[in-house]
Coordinates of C-alpha atoms in Angstrom, one line a residue:
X49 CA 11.9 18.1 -57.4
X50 CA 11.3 13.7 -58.6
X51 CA 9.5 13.1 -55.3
X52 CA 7.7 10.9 -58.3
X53 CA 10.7 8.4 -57.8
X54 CA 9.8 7.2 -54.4
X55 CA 6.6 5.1 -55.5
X56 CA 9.5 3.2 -57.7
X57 CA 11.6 3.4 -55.4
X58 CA 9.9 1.3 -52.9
X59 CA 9.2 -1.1 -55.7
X60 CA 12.9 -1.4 -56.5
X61 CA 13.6 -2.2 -52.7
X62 CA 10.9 -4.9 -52.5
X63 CA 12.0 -6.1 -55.5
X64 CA 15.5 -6.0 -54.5
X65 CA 16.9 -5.0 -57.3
X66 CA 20.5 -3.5 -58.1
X67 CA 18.7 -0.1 -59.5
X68 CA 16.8 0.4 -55.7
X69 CA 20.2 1.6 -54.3
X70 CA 20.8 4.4 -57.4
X71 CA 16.5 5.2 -57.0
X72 CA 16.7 5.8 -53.2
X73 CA 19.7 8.5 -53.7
X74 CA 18.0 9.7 -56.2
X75 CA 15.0 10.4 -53.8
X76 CA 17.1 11.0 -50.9
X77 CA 19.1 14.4 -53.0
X78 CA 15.4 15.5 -53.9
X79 CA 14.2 15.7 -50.4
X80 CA 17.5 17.3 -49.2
X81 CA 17.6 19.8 -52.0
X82 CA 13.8 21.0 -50.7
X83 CA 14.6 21.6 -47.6
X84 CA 18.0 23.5 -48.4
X85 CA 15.6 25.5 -50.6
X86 CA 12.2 26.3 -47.8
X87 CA 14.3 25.7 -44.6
X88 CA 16.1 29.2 -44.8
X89 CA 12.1 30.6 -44.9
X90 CA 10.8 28.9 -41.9
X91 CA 11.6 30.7 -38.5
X92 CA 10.7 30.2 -35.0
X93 CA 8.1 32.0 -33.1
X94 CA 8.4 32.9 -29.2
X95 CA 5.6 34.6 -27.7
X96 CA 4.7 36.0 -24.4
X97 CA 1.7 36.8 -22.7
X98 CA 1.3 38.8 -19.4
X99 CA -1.1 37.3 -16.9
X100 CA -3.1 38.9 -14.1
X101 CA -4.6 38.3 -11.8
X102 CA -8.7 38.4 -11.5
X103 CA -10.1 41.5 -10.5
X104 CA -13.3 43.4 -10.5
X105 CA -11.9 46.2 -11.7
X106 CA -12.3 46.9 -15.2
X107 CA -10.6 50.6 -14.6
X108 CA -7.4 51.5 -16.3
X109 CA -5.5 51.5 -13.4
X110 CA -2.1 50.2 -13.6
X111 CA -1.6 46.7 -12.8
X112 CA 1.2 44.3 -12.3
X113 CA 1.3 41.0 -13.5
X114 CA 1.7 38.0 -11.7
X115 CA 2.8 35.9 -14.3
X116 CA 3.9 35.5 -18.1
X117 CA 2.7 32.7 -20.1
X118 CA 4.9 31.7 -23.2
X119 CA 4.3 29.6 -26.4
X120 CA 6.7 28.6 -29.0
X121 CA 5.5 27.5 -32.3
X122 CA 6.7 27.9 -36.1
X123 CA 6.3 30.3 -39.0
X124 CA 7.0 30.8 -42.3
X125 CA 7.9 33.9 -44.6
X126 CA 5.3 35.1 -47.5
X127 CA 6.9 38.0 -48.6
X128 CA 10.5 39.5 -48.8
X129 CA 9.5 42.6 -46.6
X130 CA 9.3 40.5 -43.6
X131 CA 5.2 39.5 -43.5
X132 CA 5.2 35.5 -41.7
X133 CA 2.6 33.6 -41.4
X134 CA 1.2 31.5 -38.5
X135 CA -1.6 30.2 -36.3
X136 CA -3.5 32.0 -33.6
X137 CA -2.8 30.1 -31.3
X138 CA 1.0 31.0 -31.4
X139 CA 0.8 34.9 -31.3
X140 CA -3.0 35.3 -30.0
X141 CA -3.1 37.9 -26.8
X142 CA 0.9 38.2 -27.0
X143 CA 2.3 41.1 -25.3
X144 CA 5.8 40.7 -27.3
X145 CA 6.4 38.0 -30.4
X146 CA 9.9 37.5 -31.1
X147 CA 10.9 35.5 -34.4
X148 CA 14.5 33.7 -34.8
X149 CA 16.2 32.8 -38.3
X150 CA 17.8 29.8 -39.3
X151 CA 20.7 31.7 -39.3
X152 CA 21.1 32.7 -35.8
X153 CA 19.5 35.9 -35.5
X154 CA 16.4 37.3 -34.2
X155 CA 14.0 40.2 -34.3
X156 CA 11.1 41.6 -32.8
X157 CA 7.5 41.0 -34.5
X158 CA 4.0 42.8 -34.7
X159 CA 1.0 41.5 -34.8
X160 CA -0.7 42.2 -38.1
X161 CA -4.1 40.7 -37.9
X162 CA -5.7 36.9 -37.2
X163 CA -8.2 35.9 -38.6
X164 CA -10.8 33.5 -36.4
X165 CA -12.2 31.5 -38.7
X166 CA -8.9 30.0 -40.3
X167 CA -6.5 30.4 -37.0
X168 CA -4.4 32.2 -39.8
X169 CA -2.4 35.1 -38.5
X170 CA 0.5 37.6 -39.9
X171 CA 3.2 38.9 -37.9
X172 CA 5.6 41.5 -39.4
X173 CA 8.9 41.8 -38.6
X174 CA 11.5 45.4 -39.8
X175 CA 13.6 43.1 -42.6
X176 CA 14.3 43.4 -46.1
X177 CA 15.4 40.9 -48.6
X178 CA 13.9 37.5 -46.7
X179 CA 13.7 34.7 -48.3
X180 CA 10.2 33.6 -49.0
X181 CA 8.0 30.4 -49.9
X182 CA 5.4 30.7 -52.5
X183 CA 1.8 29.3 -52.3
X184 CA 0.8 26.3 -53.9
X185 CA -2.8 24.7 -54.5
X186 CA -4.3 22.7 -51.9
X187 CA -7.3 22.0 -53.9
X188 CA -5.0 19.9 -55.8
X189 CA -4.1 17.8 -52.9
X190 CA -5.8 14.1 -52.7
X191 CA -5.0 11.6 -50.0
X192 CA -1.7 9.6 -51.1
X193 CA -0.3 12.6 -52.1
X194 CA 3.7 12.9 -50.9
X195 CA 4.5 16.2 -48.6
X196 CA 6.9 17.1 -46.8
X197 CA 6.3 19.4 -43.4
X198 CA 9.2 21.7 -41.7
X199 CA 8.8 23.1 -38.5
X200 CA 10.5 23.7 -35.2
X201 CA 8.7 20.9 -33.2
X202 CA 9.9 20.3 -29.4
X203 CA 12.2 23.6 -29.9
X204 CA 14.6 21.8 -32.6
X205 CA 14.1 24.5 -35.5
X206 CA 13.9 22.9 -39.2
X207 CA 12.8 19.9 -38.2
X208 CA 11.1 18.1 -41.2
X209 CA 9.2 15.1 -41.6
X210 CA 8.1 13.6 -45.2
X211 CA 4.8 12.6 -45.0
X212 CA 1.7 12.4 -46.9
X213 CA -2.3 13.3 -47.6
X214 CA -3.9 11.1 -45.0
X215 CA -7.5 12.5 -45.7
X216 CA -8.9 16.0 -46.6
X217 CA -11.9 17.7 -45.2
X218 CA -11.5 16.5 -41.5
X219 CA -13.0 18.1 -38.5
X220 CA -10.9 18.6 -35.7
X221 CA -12.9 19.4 -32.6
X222 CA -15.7 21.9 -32.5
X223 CA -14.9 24.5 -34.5
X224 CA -12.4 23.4 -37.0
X225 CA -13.7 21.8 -40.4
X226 CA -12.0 20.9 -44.0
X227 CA -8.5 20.4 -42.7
X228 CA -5.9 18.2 -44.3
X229 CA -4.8 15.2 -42.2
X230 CA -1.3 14.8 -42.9
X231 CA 1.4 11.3 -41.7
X232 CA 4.6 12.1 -40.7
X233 CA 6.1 13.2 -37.0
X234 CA 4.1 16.1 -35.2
X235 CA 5.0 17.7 -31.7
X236 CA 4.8 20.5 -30.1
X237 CA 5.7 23.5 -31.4
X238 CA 5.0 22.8 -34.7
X239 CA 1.9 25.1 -35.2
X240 CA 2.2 27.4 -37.7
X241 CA 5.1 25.3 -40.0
X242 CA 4.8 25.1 -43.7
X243 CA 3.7 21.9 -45.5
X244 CA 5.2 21.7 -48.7
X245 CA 4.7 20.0 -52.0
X246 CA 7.0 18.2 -54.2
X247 CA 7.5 21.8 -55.7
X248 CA 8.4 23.3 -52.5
X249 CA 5.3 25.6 -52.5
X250 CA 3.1 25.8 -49.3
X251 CA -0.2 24.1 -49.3
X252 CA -1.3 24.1 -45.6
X253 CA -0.2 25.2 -42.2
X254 CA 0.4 22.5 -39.6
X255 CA -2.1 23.5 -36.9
X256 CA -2.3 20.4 -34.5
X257 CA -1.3 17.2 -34.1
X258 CA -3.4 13.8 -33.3
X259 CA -1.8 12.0 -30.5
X260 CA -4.3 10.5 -28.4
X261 CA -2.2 7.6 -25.8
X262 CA -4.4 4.2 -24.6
X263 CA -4.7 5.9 -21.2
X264 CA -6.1 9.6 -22.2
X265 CA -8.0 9.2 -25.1
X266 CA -10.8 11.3 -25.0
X267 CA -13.2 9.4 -26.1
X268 CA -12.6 7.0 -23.7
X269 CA -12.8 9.0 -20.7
X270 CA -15.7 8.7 -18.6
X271 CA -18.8 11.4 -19.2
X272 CA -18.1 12.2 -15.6
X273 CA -14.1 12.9 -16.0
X274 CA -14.8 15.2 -19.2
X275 CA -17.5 17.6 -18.1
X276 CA -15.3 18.3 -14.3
X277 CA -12.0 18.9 -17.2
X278 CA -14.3 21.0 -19.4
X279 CA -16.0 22.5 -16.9
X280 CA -12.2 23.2 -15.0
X281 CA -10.6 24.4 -18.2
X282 CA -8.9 28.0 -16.4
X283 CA -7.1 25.8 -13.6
X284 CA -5.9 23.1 -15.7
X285 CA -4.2 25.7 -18.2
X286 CA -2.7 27.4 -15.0
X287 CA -1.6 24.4 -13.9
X288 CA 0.0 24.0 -17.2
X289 CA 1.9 27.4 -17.2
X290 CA 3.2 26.6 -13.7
X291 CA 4.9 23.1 -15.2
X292 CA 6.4 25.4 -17.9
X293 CA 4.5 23.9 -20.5
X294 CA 4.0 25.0 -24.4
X295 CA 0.2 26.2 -24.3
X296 CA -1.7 25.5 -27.1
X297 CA -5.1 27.3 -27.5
X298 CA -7.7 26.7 -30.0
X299 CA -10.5 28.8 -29.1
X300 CA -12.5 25.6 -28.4
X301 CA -12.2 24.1 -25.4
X302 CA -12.7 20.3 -26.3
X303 CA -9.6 20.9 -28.3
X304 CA -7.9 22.4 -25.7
X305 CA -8.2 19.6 -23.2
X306 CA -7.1 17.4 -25.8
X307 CA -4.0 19.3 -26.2
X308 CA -3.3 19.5 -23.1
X309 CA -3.6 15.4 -22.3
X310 CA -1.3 15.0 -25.2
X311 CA 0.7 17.8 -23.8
X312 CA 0.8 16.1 -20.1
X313 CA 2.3 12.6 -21.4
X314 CA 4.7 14.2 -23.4
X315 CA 3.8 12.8 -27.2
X316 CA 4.3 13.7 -30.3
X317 CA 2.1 12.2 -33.2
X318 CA 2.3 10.0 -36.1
X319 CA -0.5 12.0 -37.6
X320 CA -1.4 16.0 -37.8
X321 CA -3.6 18.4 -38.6
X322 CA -3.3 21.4 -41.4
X323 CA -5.0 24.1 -42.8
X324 CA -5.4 24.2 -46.9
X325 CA -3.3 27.4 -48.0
X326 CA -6.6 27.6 -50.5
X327 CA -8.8 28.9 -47.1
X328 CA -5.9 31.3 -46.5
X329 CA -5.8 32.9 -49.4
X330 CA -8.8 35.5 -49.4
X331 CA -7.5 36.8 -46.0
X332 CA -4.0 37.2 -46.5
X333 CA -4.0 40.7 -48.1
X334 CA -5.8 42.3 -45.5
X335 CA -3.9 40.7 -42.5
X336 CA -0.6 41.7 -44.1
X337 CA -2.4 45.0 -44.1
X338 CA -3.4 45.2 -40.7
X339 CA -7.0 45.3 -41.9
X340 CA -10.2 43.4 -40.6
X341 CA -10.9 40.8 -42.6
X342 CA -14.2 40.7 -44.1
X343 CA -16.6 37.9 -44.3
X344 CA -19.5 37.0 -46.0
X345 CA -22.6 35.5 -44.6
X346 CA -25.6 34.0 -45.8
X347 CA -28.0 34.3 -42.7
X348 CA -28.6 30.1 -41.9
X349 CA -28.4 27.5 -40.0
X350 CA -27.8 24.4 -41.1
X351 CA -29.0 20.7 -40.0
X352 CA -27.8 17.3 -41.0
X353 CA -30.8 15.3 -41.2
X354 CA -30.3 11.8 -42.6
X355 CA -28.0 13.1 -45.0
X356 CA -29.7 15.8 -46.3
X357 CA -29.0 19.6 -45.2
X358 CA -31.6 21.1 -44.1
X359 CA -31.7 25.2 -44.1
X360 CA -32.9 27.4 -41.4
X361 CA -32.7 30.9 -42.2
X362 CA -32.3 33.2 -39.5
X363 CA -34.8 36.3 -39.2
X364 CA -33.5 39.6 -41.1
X365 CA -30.4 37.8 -42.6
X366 CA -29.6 37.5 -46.2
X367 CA -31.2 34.1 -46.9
X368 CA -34.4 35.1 -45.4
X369 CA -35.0 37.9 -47.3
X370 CA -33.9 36.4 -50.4
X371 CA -36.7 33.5 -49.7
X372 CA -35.3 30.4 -48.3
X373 CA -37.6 29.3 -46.0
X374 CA -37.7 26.5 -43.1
X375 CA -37.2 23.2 -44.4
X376 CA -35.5 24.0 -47.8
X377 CA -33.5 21.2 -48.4
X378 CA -30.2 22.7 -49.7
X379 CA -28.8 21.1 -53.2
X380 CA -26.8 23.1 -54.9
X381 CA -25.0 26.7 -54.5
X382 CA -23.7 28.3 -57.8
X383 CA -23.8 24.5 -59.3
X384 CA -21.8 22.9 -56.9
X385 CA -22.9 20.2 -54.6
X386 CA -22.1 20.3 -51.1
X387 CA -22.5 17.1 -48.9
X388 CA -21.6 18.5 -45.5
X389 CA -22.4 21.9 -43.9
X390 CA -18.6 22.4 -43.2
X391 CA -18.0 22.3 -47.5
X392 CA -21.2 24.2 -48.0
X393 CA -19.9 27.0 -45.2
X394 CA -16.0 27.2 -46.0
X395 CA -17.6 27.9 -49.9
X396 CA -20.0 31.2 -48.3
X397 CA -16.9 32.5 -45.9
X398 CA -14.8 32.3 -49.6
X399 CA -16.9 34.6 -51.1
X400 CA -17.2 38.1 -50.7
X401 CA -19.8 40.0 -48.4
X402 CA -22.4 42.0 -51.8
X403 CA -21.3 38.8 -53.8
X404 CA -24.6 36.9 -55.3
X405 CA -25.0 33.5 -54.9
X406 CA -27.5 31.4 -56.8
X407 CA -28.9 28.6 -54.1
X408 CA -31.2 25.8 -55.5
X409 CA -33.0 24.0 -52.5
X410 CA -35.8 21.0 -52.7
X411 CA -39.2 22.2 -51.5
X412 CA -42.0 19.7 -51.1
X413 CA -41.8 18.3 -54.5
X414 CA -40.6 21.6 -56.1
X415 CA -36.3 22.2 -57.0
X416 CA -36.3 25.9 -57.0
X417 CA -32.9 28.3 -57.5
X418 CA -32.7 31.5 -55.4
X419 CA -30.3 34.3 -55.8
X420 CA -29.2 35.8 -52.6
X421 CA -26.6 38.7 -52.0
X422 CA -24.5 37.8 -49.5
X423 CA -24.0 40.2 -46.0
X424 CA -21.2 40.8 -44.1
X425 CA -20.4 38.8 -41.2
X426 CA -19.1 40.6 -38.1
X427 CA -15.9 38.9 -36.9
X428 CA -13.8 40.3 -33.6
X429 CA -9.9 39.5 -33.5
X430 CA -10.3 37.0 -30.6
X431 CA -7.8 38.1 -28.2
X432 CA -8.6 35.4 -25.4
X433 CA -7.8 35.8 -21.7
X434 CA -8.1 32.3 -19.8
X435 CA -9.8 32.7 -16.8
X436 CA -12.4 31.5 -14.4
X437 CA -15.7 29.6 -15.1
X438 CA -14.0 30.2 -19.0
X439 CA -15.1 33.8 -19.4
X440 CA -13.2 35.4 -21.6
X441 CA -12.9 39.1 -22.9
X442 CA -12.4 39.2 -26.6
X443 CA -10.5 42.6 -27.6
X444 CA -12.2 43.6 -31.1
X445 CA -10.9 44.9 -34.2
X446 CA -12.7 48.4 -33.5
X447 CA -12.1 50.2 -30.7
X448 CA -13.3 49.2 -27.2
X449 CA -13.8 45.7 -25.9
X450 CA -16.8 42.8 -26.4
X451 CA -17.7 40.3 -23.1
X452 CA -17.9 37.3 -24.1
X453 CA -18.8 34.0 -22.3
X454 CA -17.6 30.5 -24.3
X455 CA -18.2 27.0 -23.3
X456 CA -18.0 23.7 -24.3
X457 CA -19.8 21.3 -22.9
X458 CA -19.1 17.2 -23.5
X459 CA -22.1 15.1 -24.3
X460 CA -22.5 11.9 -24.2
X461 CA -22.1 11.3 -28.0
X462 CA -20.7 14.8 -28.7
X463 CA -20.7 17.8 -27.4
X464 CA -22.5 21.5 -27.3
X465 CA -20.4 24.7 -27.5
X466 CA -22.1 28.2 -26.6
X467 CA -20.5 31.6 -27.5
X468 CA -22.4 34.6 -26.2
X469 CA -21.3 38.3 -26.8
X470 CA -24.4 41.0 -25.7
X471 CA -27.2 39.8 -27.2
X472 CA -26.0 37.6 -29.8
X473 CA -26.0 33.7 -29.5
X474 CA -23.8 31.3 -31.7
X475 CA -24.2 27.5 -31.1
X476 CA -22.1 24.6 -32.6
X477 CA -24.0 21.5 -31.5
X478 CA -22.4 18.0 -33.2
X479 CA -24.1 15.2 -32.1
X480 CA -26.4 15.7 -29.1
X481 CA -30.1 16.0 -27.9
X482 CA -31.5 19.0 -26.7
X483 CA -31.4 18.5 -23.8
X484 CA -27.8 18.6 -24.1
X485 CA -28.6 22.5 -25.8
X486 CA -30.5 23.5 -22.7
X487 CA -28.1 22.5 -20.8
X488 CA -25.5 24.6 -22.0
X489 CA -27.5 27.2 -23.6
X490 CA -28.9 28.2 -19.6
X491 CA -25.0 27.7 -18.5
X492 CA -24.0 30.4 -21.0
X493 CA -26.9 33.0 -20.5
X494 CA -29.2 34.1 -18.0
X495 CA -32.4 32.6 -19.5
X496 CA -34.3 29.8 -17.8
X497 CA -35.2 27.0 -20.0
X498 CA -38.1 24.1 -18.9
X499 CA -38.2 20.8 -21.0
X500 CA -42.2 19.9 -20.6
X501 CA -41.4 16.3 -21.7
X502 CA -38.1 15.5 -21.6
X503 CA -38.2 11.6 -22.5
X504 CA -39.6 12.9 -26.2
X505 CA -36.6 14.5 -26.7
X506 CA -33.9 12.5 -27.7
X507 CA -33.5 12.8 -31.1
X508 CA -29.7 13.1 -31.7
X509 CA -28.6 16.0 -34.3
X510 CA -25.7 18.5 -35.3
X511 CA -26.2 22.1 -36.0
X512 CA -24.1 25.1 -36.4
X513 CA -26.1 28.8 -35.7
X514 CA -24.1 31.7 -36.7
X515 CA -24.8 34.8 -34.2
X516 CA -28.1 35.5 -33.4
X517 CA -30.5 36.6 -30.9
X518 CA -31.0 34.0 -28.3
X519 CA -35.4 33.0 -29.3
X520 CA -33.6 32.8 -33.1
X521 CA -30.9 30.3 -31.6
X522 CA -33.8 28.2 -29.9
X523 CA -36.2 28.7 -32.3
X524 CA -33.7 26.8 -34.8
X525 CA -32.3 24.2 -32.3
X526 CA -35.7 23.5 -31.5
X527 CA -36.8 23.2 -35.5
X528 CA -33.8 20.8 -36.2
X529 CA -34.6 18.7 -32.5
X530 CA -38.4 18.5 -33.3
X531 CA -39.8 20.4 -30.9
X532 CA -41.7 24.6 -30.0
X533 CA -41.8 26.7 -27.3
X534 CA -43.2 29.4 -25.7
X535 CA -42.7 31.7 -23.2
X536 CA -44.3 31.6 -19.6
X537 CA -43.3 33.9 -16.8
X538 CA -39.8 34.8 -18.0
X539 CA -39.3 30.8 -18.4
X540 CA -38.6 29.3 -22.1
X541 CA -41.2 26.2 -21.8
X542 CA -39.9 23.2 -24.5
X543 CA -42.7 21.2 -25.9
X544 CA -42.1 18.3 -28.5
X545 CA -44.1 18.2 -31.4

């Protein structure tokens, strides 16, 4: 396709010469002849969700439910057996998934797999012969590049919207890190389209959209206003399914009330959100197979400390035993530079768990290289359940069930999100104090914590702890906030150093 023609096309129009006419036809046929060719492969995606209502009991008695909660978002096909891929946060806890064509028709879907750490999931459906998009190269992609996104925002299926690379490597809440930011109209629904380049191959999944109004930008709410809408997540999404809503989840819950604002005033953006098809990739085999996707993982924290990233390696993982140590200063990993924990993580997850990977850090004065065999990173299927005091039961991809209990808590520069399953802590801190950490950490956990001087504390920093015991979460919250502690009658005591 000349997508190349519209940079001289706009010339020719400011120019206004005779050619801009015969240029801007040119470029108008391209962009028509691309979506003739991916529209047919992009389908919509109707899910539904029984709710009940809270109980104690966890027998398997029958229940009825009270409610249904529904979601509508976009897909796209990969393969002409019927696999279609989308995000989570369409098909995640769905009791039914239907998919309609553009021509009409419609047929039942099965979850396949999702996989957390991308929002990435497959659903199949019983067709032969579908027409299917192929996958392009993200890596490729480089803001100013042109793009062109189809999806079935606000219920209207095929909608498409040419647009282009805004920025690469963005963070969207909490959790979500090296997306593409992409121009062009995003609403709802549109979670889970297709963008495509000027080849018509797929190189990221529209996953939100940025439409923050004057009145409900976040981060112009009061402290106040966002901790009671954090802290009242369950009732506001209730309240949401009652209006008949599109729910949007994202797994983290700063997002989430986001969303819903957005959601509330009825927006669409000028500016979205996608996933790079190059994340995708590694998983796609297994979720088309049903299987659990395996990840690697290299056992450490890591801390943004005046630019440098700073390695904690957490007891018994990989790193440790490989002999990274407190401190190191990471500056390399298998020769490539990293300058933010997000880059430097998305490369680890892209490897494979028993895959070596050659880490130089900065010691003292010292630049030494360490080879380290990478683990394998337990991951769940997050099937979330919204409920009260956001405790959530997460089905996993073995048999039985894991307890979980997620928050998010808003800071007042950032904010602090906790997920705890048995014994195992995982902390995503951007941009707060400890104190902020405490906070949430006692919210999410039965341990008391005691700041001995709390005015010493106030150094603001960002860390991301992968699951560990809770001492192994503090010990490295406290190593990247500058303080100890120790343990007096059941009570974590917090000195500064």
């Amino acid at each position: 396709m000349k997508l190349r023609f519209f940079i001289p096309a706009l010339i020719f129009i400011w120019l206004a010469a005779p050619g801009g006419a015969a240029t801007m036809q040119e470029l108008s046929n391209d962009i028509t002849a691309l979506i003739k060719h991916a529209g047919p492969a992009v389908v919509e995606i109707y899910s539904v969700q029984k709710v009940y209502a809270s109980s104690a009991d966890t027998s398997n008695t029958a229940r009825e439910p009270v409610g249904l909660k529904k979601r509508i978002g976009s897909g796209f096909v990969i393969s002409a057996d019927g696999s279609i891929m989308t995000t989570g946060s369409v098909v995640n806890g769905a009791d039914a998934i239907s998919v309609r064509f553009t021509d009409g028709t419609a047929a039942d879907g099965k979850l396949m797999g999702i996989d957390p750490l991308t929002d990435i999931a497959v659903v199949k459906v019983k067709r032969s012969g579908l027409k299917f998009l192929e996958l392009g190269d993200s890596n490729a992609l480089a803001p100013g590049t042109f793009v062109l996104s189809i999806n079935n925002q606000s219920g209207m299926i095929n909608s498409a919207s040419l647009g282009m690379i805004s920025g690469v490597s963005r963070r969207m809440g909490l959790s979500a890190s090296g997306l593409l930011q992409i121009s062009g109209t995003v609403g709802p629904g549109a979670s889970g389209g297709p963008v495509l380049d000027c080849k018509g191959k797929v190189v990221g999944v529209t996953v939100a959209m940025m439409a923050p109004s004057a009145t409900f930008l976040w981060s112009k709410l009061p402290d106040d206003i966002k901790a009671e809408l954090v802290e009242n997540e369950g009732a506001l999404l209730d309240l949401m399914d009652r209006l008949g809503f599109k729910m949007r989840t994202s797994s983290d819950t700063v997002v989430d009330i986001e969303n819903l604002l957005n959601d509330l005033t009825n927006v669409s953006g000028s500016s979205g959100f996608a996933i790079p098809i190059d994340k995708v990739k590694p998983v796609i085999a297994d979720l088309k197979a049903g299987k659990p996707v395996k990840r690697s993982r290299l056992g450490v924290s890591v801390a943004d400390r005046d630019g440098e990233l700073v390695l904690v390696p957490l007891k018994d993982g990989p790193a440790a035993a490989a002999g990274i140590q407190p401190g190191d200063v990471f500056v390399s990993a298998d020769g490539k530079a990293f300058k933010t924990a997000g880059e430097f993580s998305d490369y680890i997850l892209n490897l494979a768990p028993g895959d070596v990977v050659t880490i130089v850090v900065k010691r003292g004065n010292e630049t030494k290289p360490i080879k380290v065999k990478l683990g394998e990173r337990a991951l769940a299927v997050p099937q979330p359940a919204v409920s009260k005091n956001n405790r959530i039961t997460i089905s996993s991809s073995g048999s039985g069930t894991v307890g979980v209990t997620a928050l998010t808590l808003g800071t007042a520069t950032g904010a602090v999100a906790v997920a705890r399953s048995g014994n195992k802590i995982a902390l995503d801190i951007k941009k707060s104090t400890f104190k902020d950490v405490a906070a949430a950490l006692m919210k999410a956990t039965d341990h008391k914590i005691t700041i001995a001087n709390p005015d010493k504390l106030n150094r603001v920093f960002t860390l991301k702890i992968e699951q560990s015991t809770f001492e192994q979460a503090l010990e490295a919250a406290c190593k990247a906030a500058g303080c100890t502690y120790r343990i007096d009658k059941g009570a974590y005591i917090i000195i500064s150093k």
